[in-house]
Amino acid sequence: MDKYMQMAIDEAKQGLEEGGIPIGSVLVHKGEVLGRGHNRRIQKGSCVLHGEMDALENAGRLSGDVYKNSVLYTTLSPCAMCSGAIVLYGIGKVVIAENQTFMGEEEWLMSRGVKLEVIHNQECVSLMENFIKENPKLWNEDIGV
């Protein structure tokens, strides 16, 4: 498995250990990790700290050129909010571990020129299936249901 996706999975597991939702993300520019994060909505009482948003926040302020030449790795298909940030900052490629438990805005991302790679990682599917089964109310809150 790609080392950057493994980092994203490690972030997801850390989030679960903290009592949060097991979704992780890593922003990489030319082989250098700029930011990594995990869903911390529960832990921080936040309405926006999804895994991708946390990774972007932890990367800090970057130039448009850096974003355009970066890859975002995420353990779950990006929701509307995270997809908006991906397009806003011009991130050119997103590698998604799985989209079986939740299908985000993949069609919209592709229509905006973002390259997507879905790797169908069974470990991430299992993490999310177990979390959703055990915490349906938290999950629905996270996706705005």
mmCIF file of C-alpha atoms in Angstrom:
data_model
loop_
_atom_site.group_PDB
_atom_site.id
_atom_site.type_symbol
_atom_site.label_atom_id
_atom_site.label_comp_id
_atom_site.label_asym_id
_atom_site.label_seq_id
_atom_site.Cartn_x
_atom_site.Cartn_y
_atom_site.Cartn_z
ATOM 1 C CA MET A 1 0.000 0.000 0.000
ATOM 2 C CA ASP A 2 1.058 3.569 -0.685
ATOM 3 C CA LYS A 3 2.820 5.062 2.349
ATOM 4 C CA TYR A 4 0.724 8.238 2.198
ATOM 5 C CA MET A 5 -2.535 6.299 2.253
ATOM 6 C CA GLN A 6 -1.155 4.322 5.194
ATOM 7 C CA MET A 7 -0.579 7.643 6.970
ATOM 8 C CA ALA A 8 -4.197 8.608 6.270
ATOM 9 C CA ILE A 9 -5.383 5.269 7.664
ATOM 10 C CA ASP A 10 -3.210 5.796 10.749
ATOM 11 C CA GLU A 11 -4.884 9.199 11.179
ATOM 12 C CA ALA A 12 -8.323 7.588 10.877
ATOM 13 C CA LYS A 13 -7.436 5.042 13.557
ATOM 14 C CA GLN A 14 -6.133 7.805 15.819
ATOM 15 C CA GLY A 15 -9.434 9.634 15.425
ATOM 16 C CA LEU A 16 -11.342 6.515 16.422
ATOM 17 C CA GLU A 17 -9.086 6.013 19.463
ATOM 18 C CA GLU A 18 -9.883 9.606 20.504
ATOM 19 C CA GLY A 19 -13.617 8.871 20.358
ATOM 20 C CA GLY A 20 -14.127 10.452 16.955
ATOM 21 C CA ILE A 21 -15.080 9.361 13.472
ATOM 22 C CA PRO A 22 -12.435 7.202 11.716
ATOM 23 C CA ILE A 23 -11.588 9.320 8.691
ATOM 24 C CA GLY A 24 -8.043 10.487 7.973
ATOM 25 C CA SER A 25 -6.324 12.544 5.327
ATOM 26 C CA VAL A 26 -2.839 13.612 4.216
ATOM 27 C CA LEU A 27 -1.809 16.443 1.868
ATOM 28 C CA VAL A 28 1.366 15.673 -0.113
ATOM 29 C CA HIS A 29 3.392 17.967 -2.383
ATOM 30 C CA LYS A 30 6.161 16.413 -4.478
ATOM 31 C CA GLY A 31 6.723 13.623 -1.969
ATOM 32 C CA GLU A 32 6.634 15.878 1.107
ATOM 33 C CA VAL A 33 3.815 15.631 3.639
ATOM 34 C CA LEU A 34 2.522 19.162 4.162
ATOM 35 C CA GLY A 35 -0.327 18.344 6.510
ATOM 36 C CA ARG A 36 -2.122 15.401 7.971
ATOM 37 C CA GLY A 37 -5.262 15.168 10.028
ATOM 38 C CA HIS A 38 -8.361 13.270 11.004
ATOM 39 C CA ASN A 39 -11.995 13.971 11.651
ATOM 40 C CA ARG A 40 -12.069 15.860 14.962
ATOM 41 C CA ARG A 41 -15.630 17.168 14.994
ATOM 42 C CA ILE A 42 -16.446 15.243 18.168
ATOM 43 C CA GLN A 43 -13.142 15.866 19.926
ATOM 44 C CA LYS A 44 -13.096 19.623 19.214
ATOM 45 C CA GLY A 45 -16.833 20.299 19.141
ATOM 46 C CA SER A 46 -16.298 21.542 15.580
ATOM 47 C CA CYS A 47 -18.725 21.761 12.708
ATOM 48 C CA VAL A 48 -16.000 21.693 10.026
ATOM 49 C CA LEU A 49 -13.084 19.500 11.114
ATOM 50 C CA HIS A 50 -13.545 16.600 8.748
ATOM 51 C CA GLY A 51 -10.363 14.648 7.977
ATOM 52 C CA GLU A 52 -9.590 16.589 4.818
ATOM 53 C CA MET A 53 -10.283 19.950 6.457
ATOM 54 C CA ASP A 54 -8.046 19.047 9.408
ATOM 55 C CA ALA A 55 -5.197 18.069 7.069
ATOM 56 C CA LEU A 56 -5.581 21.340 5.135
ATOM 57 C CA GLU A 57 -5.683 23.331 8.379
ATOM 58 C CA ASN A 58 -2.568 21.565 9.643
ATOM 59 C CA ALA A 59 -0.780 22.291 6.350
ATOM 60 C CA GLY A 60 -1.335 25.986 6.962
ATOM 61 C CA ARG A 61 -1.463 28.735 4.404
ATOM 62 C CA LEU A 62 0.037 27.677 1.056
ATOM 63 C CA SER A 63 0.382 29.240 -2.375
ATOM 64 C CA GLY A 64 -1.962 28.253 -5.170
ATOM 65 C CA ASP A 65 0.911 26.657 -7.050
ATOM 66 C CA VAL A 66 1.612 24.303 -4.162
ATOM 67 C CA TYR A 67 -2.039 23.193 -3.957
ATOM 68 C CA LYS A 68 -2.230 22.644 -7.734
ATOM 69 C CA ASN A 69 0.754 20.301 -7.552
ATOM 70 C CA SER A 70 -0.396 18.423 -4.466
ATOM 71 C CA VAL A 71 -2.226 15.166 -3.895
ATOM 72 C CA LEU A 72 -4.787 14.745 -1.136
ATOM 73 C CA TYR A 73 -5.098 11.244 0.300
ATOM 74 C CA THR A 74 -8.307 10.489 2.172
ATOM 75 C CA THR A 75 -9.785 7.358 3.676
ATOM 76 C CA LEU A 76 -13.341 8.203 2.570
ATOM 77 C CA SER A 77 -14.933 9.818 -0.468
ATOM 78 C CA PRO A 78 -14.997 13.595 0.178
ATOM 79 C CA CYS A 79 -18.281 15.213 1.216
ATOM 80 C CA ALA A 80 -19.608 18.448 -0.308
ATOM 81 C CA MET A 81 -17.728 20.647 2.180
ATOM 82 C CA CYS A 82 -14.372 18.948 1.676
ATOM 83 C CA SER A 83 -14.897 18.746 -2.089
ATOM 84 C CA GLY A 84 -15.532 22.487 -2.097
ATOM 85 C CA ALA A 85 -12.211 23.097 -0.360
ATOM 86 C CA ILE A 86 -10.429 20.788 -2.822
ATOM 87 C CA VAL A 87 -11.833 22.768 -5.767
ATOM 88 C CA LEU A 88 -11.372 26.159 -4.077
ATOM 89 C CA TYR A 89 -7.676 25.543 -3.543
ATOM 90 C CA GLY A 90 -7.159 23.796 -6.872
ATOM 91 C CA ILE A 91 -5.868 20.484 -5.552
ATOM 92 C CA GLY A 92 -5.307 18.486 -8.713
ATOM 93 C CA LYS A 93 -5.583 14.903 -7.492
ATOM 94 C CA VAL A 94 -7.350 13.036 -4.715
ATOM 95 C CA VAL A 95 -6.643 9.418 -3.789
ATOM 96 C CA ILE A 96 -9.642 7.872 -2.026
ATOM 97 C CA ALA A 97 -9.385 4.696 0.048
ATOM 98 C CA GLU A 98 -13.059 3.814 -0.247
ATOM 99 C CA ASN A 99 -16.432 5.073 -1.428
ATOM 100 C CA GLN A 100 -18.565 2.055 -0.550
ATOM 101 C CA THR A 101 -19.848 3.293 2.819
ATOM 102 C CA PHE A 102 -20.272 6.895 1.623
ATOM 103 C CA MET A 103 -20.219 8.329 -1.883
ATOM 104 C CA GLY A 104 -19.192 11.950 -1.755
ATOM 105 C CA GLU A 105 -19.009 14.489 -4.545
ATOM 106 C CA GLU A 106 -16.813 12.458 -6.873
ATOM 107 C CA GLU A 107 -18.716 13.291 -10.059
ATOM 108 C CA TRP A 108 -18.628 16.991 -9.239
ATOM 109 C CA LEU A 109 -14.907 16.868 -8.441
ATOM 110 C CA MET A 110 -14.182 15.191 -11.778
ATOM 111 C CA SER A 111 -16.380 17.726 -13.594
ATOM 112 C CA ARG A 112 -14.154 20.431 -12.087
ATOM 113 C CA GLY A 113 -10.979 18.790 -13.397
ATOM 114 C CA VAL A 114 -9.850 16.960 -10.259
ATOM 115 C CA LYS A 115 -8.243 13.583 -10.959
ATOM 116 C CA LEU A 116 -9.565 10.849 -8.671
ATOM 117 C CA GLU A 117 -8.163 7.457 -7.822
ATOM 118 C CA VAL A 118 -10.306 5.106 -5.722
ATOM 119 C CA ILE A 119 -8.336 2.166 -4.346
ATOM 120 C CA HIS A 120 -11.190 0.218 -2.642
ATOM 121 C CA ASN A 121 -9.338 -0.434 0.610
ATOM 122 C CA GLN A 122 -11.190 -3.080 2.619
ATOM 123 C CA GLU A 123 -9.653 -2.007 5.944
ATOM 124 C CA CYS A 124 -11.224 1.447 5.540
ATOM 125 C CA VAL A 125 -14.565 -0.069 4.518
ATOM 126 C CA SER A 126 -14.546 -2.186 7.694
ATOM 127 C CA LEU A 127 -13.558 0.773 9.891
ATOM 128 C CA MET A 128 -16.476 2.820 8.576
ATOM 129 C CA GLU A 129 -19.021 -0.029 8.550
ATOM 130 C CA ASN A 130 -18.259 -0.797 12.195
ATOM 131 C CA PHE A 131 -18.372 2.865 13.190
ATOM 132 C CA ILE A 132 -21.662 3.519 11.379
ATOM 133 C CA LYS A 133 -23.248 0.407 12.902
ATOM 134 C CA GLU A 134 -22.162 1.377 16.427
ATOM 135 C CA ASN A 135 -22.733 5.167 16.093
ATOM 136 C CA PRO A 136 -25.504 5.851 13.571
ATOM 137 C CA LYS A 137 -26.533 9.134 15.201
ATOM 138 C CA LEU A 138 -22.977 10.542 15.158
ATOM 139 C CA TRP A 139 -22.478 9.407 11.591
ATOM 140 C CA ASN A 140 -25.703 11.019 10.405
ATOM 141 C CA GLU A 141 -24.707 14.243 12.149
ATOM 142 C CA ASP A 142 -21.329 14.177 10.387
ATOM 143 C CA ILE A 143 -22.873 13.893 6.918
ATOM 144 C CA GLY A 144 -25.698 16.361 7.602
ATOM 145 C CA VAL A 145 -28.605 13.911 7.825
#
